[in-house]
Short mmCIF file of C-alpha atoms in Angstrom, two decimals:
data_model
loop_
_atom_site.label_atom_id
_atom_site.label_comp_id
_atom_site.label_asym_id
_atom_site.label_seq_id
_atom_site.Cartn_x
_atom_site.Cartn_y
_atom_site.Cartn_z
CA UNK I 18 -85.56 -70.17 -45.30
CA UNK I 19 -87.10 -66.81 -44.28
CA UNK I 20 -86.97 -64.64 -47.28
CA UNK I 21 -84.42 -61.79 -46.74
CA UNK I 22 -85.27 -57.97 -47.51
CA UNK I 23 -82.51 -56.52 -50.54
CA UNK I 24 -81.68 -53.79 -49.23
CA UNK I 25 -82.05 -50.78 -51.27
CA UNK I 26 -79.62 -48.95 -53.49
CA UNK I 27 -76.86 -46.58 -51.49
CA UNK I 28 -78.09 -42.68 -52.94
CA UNK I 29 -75.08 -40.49 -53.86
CA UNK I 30 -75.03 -37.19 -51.63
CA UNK I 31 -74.19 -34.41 -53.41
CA UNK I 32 -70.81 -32.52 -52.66
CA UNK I 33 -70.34 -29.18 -51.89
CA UNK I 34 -67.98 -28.66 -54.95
CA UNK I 35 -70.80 -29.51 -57.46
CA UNK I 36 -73.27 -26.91 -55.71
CA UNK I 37 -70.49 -24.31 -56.28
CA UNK I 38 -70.28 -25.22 -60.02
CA UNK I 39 -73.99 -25.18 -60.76
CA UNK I 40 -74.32 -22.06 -59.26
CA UNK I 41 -71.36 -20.24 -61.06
CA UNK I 42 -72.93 -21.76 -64.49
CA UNK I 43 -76.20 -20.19 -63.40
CA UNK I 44 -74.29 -16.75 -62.83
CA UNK I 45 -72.41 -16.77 -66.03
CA UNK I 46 -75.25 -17.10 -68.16
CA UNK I 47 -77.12 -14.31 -66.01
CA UNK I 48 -74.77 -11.93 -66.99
CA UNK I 49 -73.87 -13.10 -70.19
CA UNK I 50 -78.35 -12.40 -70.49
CA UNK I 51 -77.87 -8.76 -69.08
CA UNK I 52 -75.18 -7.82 -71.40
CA UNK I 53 -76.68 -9.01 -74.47
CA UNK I 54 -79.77 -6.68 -73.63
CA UNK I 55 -77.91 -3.85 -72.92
CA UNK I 56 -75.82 -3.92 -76.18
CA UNK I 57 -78.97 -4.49 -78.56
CA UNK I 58 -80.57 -1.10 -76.96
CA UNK I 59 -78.09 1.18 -78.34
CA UNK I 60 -78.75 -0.18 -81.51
CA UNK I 61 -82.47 -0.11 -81.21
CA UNK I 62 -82.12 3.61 -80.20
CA UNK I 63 -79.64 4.27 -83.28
CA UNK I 64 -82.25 2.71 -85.22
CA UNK I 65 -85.12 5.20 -83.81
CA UNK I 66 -82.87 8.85 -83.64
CA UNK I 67 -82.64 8.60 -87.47
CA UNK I 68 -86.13 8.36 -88.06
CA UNK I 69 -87.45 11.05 -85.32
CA UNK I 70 -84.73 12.92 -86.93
CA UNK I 71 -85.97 12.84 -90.35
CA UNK I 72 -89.46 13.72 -88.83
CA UNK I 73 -87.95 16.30 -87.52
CA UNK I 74 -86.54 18.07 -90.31
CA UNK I 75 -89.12 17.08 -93.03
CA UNK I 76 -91.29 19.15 -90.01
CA UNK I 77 -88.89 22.17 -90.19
CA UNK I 78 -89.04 21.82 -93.93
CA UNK I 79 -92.68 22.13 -94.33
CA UNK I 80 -92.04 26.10 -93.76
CA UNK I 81 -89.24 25.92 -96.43
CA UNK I 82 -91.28 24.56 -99.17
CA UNK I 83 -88.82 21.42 -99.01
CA UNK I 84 -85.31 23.50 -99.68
CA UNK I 85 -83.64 21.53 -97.46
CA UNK I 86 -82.77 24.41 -95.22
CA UNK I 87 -81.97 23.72 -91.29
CA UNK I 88 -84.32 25.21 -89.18
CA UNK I 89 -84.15 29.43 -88.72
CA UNK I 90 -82.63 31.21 -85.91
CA UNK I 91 -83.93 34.64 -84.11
CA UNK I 92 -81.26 37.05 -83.61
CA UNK I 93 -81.27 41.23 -83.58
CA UNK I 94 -79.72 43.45 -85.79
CA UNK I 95 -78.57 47.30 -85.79
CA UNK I 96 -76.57 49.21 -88.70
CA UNK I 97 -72.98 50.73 -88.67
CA UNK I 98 -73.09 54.28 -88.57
CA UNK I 99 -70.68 56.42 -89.51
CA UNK I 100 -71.05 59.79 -87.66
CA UNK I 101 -69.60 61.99 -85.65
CA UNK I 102 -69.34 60.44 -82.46
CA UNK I 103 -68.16 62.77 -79.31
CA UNK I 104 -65.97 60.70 -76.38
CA UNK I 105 -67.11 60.85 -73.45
CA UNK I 106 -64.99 59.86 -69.66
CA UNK I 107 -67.05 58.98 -66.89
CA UNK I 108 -65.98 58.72 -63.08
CA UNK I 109 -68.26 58.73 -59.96
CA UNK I 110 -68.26 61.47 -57.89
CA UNK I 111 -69.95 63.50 -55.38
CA UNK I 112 -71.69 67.11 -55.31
CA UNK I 113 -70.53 69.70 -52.52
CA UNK I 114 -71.63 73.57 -51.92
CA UNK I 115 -69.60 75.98 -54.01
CA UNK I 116 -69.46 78.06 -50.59
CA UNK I 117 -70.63 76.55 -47.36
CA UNK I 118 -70.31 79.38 -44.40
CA UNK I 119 -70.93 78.73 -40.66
CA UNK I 120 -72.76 81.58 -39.19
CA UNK I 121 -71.69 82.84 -35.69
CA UNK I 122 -72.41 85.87 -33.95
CA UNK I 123 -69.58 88.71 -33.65
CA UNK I 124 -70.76 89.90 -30.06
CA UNK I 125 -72.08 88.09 -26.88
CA UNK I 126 -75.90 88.36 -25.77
CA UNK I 127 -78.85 86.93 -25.84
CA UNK I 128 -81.05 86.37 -28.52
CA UNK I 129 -84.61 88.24 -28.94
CA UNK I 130 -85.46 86.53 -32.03
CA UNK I 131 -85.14 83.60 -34.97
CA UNK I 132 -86.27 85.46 -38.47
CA UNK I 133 -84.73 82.68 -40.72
CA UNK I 134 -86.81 79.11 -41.08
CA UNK I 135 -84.57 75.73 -41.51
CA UNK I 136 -84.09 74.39 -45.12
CA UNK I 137 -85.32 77.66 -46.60
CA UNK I 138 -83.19 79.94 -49.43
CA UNK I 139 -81.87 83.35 -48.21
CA UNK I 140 -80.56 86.23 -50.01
CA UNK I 141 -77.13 87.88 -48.88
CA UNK I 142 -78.35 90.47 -46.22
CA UNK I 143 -81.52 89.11 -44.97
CA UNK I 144 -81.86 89.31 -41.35
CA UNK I 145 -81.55 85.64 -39.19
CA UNK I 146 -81.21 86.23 -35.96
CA UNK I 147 -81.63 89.84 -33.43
CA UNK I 148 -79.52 89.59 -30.12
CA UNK I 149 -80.56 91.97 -27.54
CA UNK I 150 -79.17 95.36 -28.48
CA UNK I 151 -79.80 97.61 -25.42
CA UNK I 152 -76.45 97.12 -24.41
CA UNK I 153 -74.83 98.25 -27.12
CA UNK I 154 -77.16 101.08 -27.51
CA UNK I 155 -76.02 102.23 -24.09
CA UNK I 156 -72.46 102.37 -25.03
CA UNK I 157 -73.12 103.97 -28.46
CA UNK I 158 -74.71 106.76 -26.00
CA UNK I 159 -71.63 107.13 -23.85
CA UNK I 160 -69.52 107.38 -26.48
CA UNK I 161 -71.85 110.06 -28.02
CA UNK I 162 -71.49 112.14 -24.43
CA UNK I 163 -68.11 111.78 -24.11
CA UNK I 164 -67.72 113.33 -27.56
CA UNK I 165 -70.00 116.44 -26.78
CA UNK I 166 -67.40 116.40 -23.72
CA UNK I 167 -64.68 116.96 -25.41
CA UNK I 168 -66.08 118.82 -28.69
CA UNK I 169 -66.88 121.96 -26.66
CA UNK I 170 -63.54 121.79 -24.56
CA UNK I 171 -62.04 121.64 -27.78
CA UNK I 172 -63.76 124.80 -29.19
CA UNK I 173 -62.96 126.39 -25.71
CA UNK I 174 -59.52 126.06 -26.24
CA UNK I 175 -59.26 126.78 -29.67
CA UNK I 176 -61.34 130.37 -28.95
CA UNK I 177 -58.73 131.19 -26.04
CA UNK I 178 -55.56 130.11 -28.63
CA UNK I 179 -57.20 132.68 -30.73
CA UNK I 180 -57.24 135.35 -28.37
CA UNK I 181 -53.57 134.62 -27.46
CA UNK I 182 -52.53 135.08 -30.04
CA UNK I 183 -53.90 138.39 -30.85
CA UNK I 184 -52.02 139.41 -27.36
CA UNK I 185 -49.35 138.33 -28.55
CA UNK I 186 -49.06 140.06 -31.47
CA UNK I 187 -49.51 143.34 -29.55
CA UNK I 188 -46.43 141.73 -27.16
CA UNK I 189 -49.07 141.56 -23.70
CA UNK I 190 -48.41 137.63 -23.60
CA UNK I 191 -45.69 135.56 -23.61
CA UNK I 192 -45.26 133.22 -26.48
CA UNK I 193 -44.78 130.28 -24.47
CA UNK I 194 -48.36 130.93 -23.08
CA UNK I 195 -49.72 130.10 -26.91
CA UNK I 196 -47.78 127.34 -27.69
CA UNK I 197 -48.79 125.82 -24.74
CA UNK I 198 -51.70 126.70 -25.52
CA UNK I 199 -52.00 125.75 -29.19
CA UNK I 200 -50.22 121.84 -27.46
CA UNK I 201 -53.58 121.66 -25.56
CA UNK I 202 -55.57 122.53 -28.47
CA UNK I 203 -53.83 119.73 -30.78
CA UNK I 204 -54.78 117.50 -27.10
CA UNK I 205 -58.13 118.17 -27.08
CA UNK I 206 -58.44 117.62 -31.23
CA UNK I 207 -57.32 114.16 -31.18
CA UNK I 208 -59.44 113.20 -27.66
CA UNK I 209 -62.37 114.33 -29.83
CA UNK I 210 -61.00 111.63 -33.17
CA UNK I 211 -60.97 109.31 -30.14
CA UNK I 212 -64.53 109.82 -28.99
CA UNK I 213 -65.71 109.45 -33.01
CA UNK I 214 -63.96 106.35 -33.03
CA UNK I 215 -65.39 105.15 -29.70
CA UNK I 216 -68.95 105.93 -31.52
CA UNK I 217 -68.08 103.92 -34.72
CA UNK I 218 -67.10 100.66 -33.24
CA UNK I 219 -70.27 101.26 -30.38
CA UNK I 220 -72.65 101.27 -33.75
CA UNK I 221 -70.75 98.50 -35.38
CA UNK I 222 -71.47 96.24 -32.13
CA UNK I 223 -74.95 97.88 -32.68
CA UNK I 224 -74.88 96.56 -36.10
CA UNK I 225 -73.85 93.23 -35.17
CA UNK I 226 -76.76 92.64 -32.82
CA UNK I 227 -78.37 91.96 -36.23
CA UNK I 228 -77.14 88.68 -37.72
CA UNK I 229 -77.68 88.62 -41.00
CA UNK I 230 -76.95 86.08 -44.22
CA UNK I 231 -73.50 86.64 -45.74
CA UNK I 232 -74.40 84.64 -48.89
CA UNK I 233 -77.04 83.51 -51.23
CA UNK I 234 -78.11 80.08 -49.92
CA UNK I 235 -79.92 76.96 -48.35
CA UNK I 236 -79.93 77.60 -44.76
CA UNK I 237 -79.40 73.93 -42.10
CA UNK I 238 -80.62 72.75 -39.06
CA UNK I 239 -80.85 76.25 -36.33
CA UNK I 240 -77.84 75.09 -33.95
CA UNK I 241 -79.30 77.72 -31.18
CA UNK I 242 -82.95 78.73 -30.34
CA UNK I 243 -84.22 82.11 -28.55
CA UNK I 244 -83.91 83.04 -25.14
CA UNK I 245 -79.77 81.53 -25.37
CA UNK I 246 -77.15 83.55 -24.38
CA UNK I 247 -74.94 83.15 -27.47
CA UNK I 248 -71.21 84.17 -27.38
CA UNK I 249 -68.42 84.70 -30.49
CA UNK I 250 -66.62 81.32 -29.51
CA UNK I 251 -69.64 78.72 -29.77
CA UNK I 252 -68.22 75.90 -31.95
CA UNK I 253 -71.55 75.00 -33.46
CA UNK I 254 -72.11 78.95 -34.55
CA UNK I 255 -75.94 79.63 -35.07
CA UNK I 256 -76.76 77.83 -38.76
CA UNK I 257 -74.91 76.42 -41.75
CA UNK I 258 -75.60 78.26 -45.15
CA UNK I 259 -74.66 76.15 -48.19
CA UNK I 260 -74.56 78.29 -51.89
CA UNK I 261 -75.80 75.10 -54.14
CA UNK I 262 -76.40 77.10 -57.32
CA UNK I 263 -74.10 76.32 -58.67
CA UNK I 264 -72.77 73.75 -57.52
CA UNK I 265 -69.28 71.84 -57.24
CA UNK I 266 -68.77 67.99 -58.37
CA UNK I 267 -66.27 66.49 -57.50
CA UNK I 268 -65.48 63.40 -59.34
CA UNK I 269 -62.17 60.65 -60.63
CA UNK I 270 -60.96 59.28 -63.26
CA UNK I 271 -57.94 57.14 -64.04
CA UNK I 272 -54.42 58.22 -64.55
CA UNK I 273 -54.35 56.80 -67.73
CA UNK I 274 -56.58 59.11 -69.56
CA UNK I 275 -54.35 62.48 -68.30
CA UNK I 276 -53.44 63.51 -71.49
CA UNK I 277 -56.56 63.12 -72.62
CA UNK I 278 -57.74 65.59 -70.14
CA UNK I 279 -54.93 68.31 -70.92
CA UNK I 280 -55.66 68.28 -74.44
CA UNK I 281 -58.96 68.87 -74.11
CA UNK I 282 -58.43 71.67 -71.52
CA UNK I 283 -55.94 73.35 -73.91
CA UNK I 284 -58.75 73.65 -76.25
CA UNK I 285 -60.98 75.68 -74.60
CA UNK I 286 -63.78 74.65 -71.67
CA UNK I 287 -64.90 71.20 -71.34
CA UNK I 288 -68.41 70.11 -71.17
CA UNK I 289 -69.34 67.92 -68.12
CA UNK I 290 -72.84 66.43 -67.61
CA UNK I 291 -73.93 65.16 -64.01
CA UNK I 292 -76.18 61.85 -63.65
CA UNK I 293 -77.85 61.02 -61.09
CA UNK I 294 -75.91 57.76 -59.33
CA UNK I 295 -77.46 54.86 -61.08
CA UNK I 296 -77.59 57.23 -64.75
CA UNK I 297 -80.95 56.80 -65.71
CA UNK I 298 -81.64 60.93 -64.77
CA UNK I 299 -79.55 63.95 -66.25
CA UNK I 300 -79.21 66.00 -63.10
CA UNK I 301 -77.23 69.28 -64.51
CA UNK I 302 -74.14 70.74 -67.06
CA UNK I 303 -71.83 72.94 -66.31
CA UNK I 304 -67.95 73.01 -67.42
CA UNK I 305 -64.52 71.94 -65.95
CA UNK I 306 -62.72 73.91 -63.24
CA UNK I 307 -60.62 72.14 -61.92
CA UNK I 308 -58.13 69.52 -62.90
CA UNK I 309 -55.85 68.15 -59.68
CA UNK I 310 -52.25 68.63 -59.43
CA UNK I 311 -51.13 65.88 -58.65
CA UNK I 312 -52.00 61.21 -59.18
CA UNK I 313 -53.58 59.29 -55.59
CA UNK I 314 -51.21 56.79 -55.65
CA UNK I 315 -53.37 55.02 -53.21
CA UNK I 316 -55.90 54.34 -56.67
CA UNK I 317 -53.79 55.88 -59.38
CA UNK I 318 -56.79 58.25 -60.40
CA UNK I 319 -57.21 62.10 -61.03
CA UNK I 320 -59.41 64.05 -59.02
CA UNK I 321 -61.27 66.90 -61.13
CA UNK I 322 -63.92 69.40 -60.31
CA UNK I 323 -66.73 70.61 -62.33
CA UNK I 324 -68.70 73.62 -61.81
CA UNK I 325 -72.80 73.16 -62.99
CA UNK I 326 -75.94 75.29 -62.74
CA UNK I 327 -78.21 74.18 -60.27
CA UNK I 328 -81.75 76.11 -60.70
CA UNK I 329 -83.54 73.34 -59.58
CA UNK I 330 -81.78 71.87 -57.21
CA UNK I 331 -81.26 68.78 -58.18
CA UNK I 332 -77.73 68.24 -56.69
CA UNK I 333 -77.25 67.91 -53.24
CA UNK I 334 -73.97 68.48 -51.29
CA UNK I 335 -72.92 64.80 -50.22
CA UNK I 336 -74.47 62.95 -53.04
CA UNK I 337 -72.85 60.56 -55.05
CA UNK I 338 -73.52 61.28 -58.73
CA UNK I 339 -72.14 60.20 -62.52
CA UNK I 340 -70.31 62.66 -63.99
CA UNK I 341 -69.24 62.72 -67.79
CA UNK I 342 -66.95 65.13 -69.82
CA UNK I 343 -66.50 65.79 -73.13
CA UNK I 344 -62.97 65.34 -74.25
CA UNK I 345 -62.92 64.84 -77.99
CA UNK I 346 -65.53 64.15 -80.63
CA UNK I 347 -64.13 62.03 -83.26
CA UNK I 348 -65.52 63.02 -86.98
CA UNK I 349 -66.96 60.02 -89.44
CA UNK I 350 -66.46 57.40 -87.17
CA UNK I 351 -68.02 53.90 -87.68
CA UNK I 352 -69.94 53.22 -85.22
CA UNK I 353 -71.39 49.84 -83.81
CA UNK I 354 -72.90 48.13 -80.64
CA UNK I 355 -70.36 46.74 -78.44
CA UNK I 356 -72.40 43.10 -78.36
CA UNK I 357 -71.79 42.86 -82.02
CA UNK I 358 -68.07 42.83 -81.59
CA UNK I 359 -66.80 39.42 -80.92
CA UNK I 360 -63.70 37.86 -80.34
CA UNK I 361 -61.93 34.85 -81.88
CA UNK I 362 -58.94 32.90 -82.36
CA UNK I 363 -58.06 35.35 -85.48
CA UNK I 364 -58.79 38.45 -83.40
CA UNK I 365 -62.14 40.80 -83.23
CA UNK I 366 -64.78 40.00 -86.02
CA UNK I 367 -68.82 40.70 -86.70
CA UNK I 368 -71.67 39.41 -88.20
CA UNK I 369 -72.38 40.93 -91.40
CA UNK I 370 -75.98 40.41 -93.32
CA UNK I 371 -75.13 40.74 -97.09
CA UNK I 372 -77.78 41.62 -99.76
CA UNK I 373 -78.37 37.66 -100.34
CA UNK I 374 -79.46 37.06 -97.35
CA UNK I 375 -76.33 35.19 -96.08
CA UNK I 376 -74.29 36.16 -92.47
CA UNK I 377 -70.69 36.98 -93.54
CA UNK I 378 -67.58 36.80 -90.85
CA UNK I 379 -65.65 40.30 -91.10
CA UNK I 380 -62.77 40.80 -89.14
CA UNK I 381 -62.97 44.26 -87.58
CA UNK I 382 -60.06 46.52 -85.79
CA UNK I 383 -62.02 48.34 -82.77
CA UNK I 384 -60.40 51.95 -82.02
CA UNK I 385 -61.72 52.56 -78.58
CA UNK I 386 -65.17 51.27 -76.53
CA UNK I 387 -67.17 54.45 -74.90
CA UNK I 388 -69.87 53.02 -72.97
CA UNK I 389 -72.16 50.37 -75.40
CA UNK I 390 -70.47 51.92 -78.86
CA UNK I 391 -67.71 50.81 -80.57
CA UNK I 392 -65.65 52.33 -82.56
CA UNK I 393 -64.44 50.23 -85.81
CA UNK I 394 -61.16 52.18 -87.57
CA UNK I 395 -61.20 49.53 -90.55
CA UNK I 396 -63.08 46.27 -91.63
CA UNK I 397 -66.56 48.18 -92.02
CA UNK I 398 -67.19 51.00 -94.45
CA UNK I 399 -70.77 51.81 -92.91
CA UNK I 400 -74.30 50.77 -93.58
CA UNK I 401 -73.74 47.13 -92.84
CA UNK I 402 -75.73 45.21 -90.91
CA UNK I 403 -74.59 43.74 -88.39
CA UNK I 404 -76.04 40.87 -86.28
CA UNK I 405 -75.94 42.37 -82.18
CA UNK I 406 -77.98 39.22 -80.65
CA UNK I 407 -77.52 35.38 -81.12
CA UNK I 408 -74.30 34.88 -82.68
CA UNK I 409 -73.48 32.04 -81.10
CA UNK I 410 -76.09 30.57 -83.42
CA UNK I 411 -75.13 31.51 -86.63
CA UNK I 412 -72.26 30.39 -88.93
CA UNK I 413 -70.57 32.22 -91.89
CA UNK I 414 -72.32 31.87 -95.01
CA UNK I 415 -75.66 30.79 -93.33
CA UNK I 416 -79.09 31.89 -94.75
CA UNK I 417 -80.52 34.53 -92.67
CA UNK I 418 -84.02 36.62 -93.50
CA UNK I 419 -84.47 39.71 -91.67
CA UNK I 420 -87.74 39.88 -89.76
CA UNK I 421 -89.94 43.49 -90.16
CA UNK I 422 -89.35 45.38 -87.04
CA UNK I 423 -90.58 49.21 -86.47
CA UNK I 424 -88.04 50.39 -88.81
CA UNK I 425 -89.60 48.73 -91.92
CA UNK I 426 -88.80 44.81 -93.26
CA UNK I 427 -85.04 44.25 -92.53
CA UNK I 428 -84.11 47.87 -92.36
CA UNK I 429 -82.71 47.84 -89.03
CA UNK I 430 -85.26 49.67 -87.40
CA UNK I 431 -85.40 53.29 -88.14
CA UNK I 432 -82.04 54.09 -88.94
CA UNK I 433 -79.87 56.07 -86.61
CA UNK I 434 -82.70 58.54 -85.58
CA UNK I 435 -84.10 56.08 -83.91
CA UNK I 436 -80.96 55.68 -81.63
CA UNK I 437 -82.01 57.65 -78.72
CA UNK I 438 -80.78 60.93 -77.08
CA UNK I 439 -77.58 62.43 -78.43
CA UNK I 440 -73.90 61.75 -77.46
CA UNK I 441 -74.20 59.13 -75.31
CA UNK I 442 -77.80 58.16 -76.48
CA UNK I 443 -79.51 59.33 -72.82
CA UNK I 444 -82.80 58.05 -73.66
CA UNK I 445 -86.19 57.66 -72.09
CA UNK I 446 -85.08 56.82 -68.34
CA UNK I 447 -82.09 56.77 -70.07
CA UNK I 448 -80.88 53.13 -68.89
CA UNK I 449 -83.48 50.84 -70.81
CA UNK I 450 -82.91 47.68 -72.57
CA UNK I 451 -83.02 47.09 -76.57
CA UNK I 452 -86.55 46.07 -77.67
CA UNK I 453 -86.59 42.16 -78.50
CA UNK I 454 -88.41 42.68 -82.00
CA UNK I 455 -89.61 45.61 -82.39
CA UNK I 456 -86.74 47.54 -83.92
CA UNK I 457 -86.09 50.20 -80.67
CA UNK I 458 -83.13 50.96 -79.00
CA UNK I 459 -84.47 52.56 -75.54
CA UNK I 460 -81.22 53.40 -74.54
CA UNK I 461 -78.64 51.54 -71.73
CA UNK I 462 -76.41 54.58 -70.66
CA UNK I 463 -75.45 54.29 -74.90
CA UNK I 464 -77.72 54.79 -77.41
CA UNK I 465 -76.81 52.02 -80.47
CA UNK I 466 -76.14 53.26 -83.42
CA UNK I 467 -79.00 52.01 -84.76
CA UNK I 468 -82.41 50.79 -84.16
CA UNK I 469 -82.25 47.00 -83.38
CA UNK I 470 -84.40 44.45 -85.26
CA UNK I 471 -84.99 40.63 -85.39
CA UNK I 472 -83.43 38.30 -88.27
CA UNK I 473 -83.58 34.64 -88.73
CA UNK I 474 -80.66 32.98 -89.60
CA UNK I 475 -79.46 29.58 -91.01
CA UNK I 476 -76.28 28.16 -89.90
#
């Protein structure tokens, strides 16, 4: 029998269900692999932070001599001065001429000559302009005739009234011959009051050929040149002359601080000061004039005006300038930076550096802000210390040690000479920025009370 093959074995084919299972066991233990790695790195960073930590501080200790101290913190300091500190309102304003005149000429003609030069000064008087006079030197000569005229028609009649009457007192005349007469005599007297008249006005037209200044002033831009035939009703007139010294500011302030105002008017004159618009420069003083009768209701403000000497001339009409009065000056007031005052939950508070060397919380009461002082009514007695940069890094009852400034170690700079300028502490330019470290105060607009010096402190 022929030998017969076995056949081989039927092979199982693999179902699409298992291929789905094998592949989900292969994705659960993928991410069951990705989230046991990302859980142990927190831990291995936990692990690391405390040590870099420790090297951190035992670093910052090294300074400390190991006295377990947190690292120190820069931050300025100035001292609360009690003084007497004068109040000062500021509004913005503008300057304008104290008299401004438009020159125009008071007859018609043409004009010979220019005497005056744009943009210079000119006293009252001086002569600007000469329009052609031979026309008014003709009439002054006719009316100079017609008064010899009738000056010796005059004396005529008043010899013949004479004689009249001397007939008539020997009866040869008839009296109504001398009153008649003695009517033609009264005639004649008032043509010749006419003719004087008629010579007056023809030299006062003389006269006003010559234009001259009617003020003390800055004379504009020459409207009109030589060789024009100028007349009385030109609208531009022949130059502007603006009186600048002095000069008039005007300048607002709100309603609110009316009273104020009054009170300090009712005491006598009030000071006003004039900076230039950005009040780094003082421009001029001078005094109060003027105080508004009546609120804009459009902005609720006051408008005032202050009169100040100009000698340089400094102020310009048109220009927009700072101007501050003096309306009270408060006596032993305590006396602070505004950037030390800061506000919490509990109200206003400072920083206070004791004598060990510790920042102390004091809650403060703050009468009234006038530009970068504060004053404090109670909480501070004067003298303190108080911390006016990087407060927001310390914490009450943390070490602090005063670094030495220019005022001496921890002094707070040089005391309150060293504030600059006085009032409002105008200093050098007058708008500079506290020194970082080196115990000056160059002055913002407001001098600080004191000079302002680094401390460290510990929170």
């Amino acid at each position: 029998m022929p030998d017969h093959a076995v056949p081989p074995l039927a092979q199982p084919q693999p179902t699409k269900h298992g291929s789905w299972v094998i592949r989900g066991v292969i994705a659960v233990v993928a991410i069951a692999a990705i989230a046991w790695y990302l859980r142990s790195r927190p831990q291995d960073r936990m692990g690391a932070e405390p040590a870099s930590a420790q090297g951190a501080v035992a670093a910052g200790r090294g300074g400390g001599g190991g006295s377990g101290e947190a690292r120190v913190v820069p931050v300025q300091i100035a001292v609360a001065e009690r003084k007497d500190l004068p109040i000062w309102l500021e509004g913005l304003g503008t300057v304008a001429a104290l008299q401004q005149v438009t020159v125009r000429p008071q007859v018609d003609g043409k004009i010979d000559k220019v005497l005056f030069t744009e943009g210079a000064p000119v006293k009252k008087g001086d002569l600007l302009m000469q329009i052609d006079a031979r026309p008014f030197v003709v009439a002054l000569h006719q009316a100079q005739g017609a008064m010899a005229r009738d000056k010796a028609n005059l004396e005529t009649l008043q010899a013949n009234l004479k004689r009249y009457q001397g007939l008539q007192a020997q009866n040869l005349v008839a009296g109504q011959q001398v009153e008649d007469l003695a009517g033609q005599v009264g005639q004649a007297a008032g043509t010749v009051k006419i003719d004087q008249a008629q010579i007056e006005n023809a030299q006062l037209q003389l006269d006003y050929a010559q234009v001259r200044a009617p003020l003390d002033g800055i004379t504009g831009v020459r409207q009109v040149d030589a060789g024009n035939v100028i007349h009385q009703a030109d609208p531009n007139g022949i130059v502007v002359i603006t009186a600048i010294d002095p000069a008039a500011v005007f300048f607002t302030v709100p309603q609110d601080q009316l009273g104020k105002i009054a009170r300090a008017l009712a005491r006598g004159d009030v000071a006003v000061e004039v900076y230039s618009r950005d009040g780094s420069t003082k421009l001029a003083t001078g005094k109060l004039a003027v105080l508004d009768n009546q609120v804009n209701q459009t902005t609720a403000t006051l408008r005032l005006k202050a009169v100040v000497d100009n000698p340089d001339r400094l102020l310009w009409p048109n220009a927009f300038v700072k101007a501050q009065m003096l309306v009270e000056t408060r006596p032993g007031a305590i006396v602070v930076p505004t950037v030390a005052i800061q506000r919490g939950p509990q109200g206003t508070y400072v920083y206070v550096v004791g004598a060990d060397k510790t920042a102390q919380m004091k809650p403060v009461n703050v009468a009234l802000t006038t530009g970068e002082q504060a004053v404090v009514d109670n909480g501070l007695a004067g003298g303190e210390q108080v911390i006016i940069e990087g407060q927001n890094q310390v914490r009450p009852g943390g070490r602090v040690e005063p670094t030495n400034g220019k005022g001496g170690p921890g002094g707070g700079g040089g005391g309150p000479g060293a504030a600059a300028g006085p009032g409002r502490g105008k200093g050098s330019g007058g708008r500079g920025k506290r020194g970082a470290g080196d115990g000056s105060a160059a002055g913002s607009g407001q001098a600080l009370p004191a000079a302002a010096t680094q401390a460290t402190a510990v929170p």
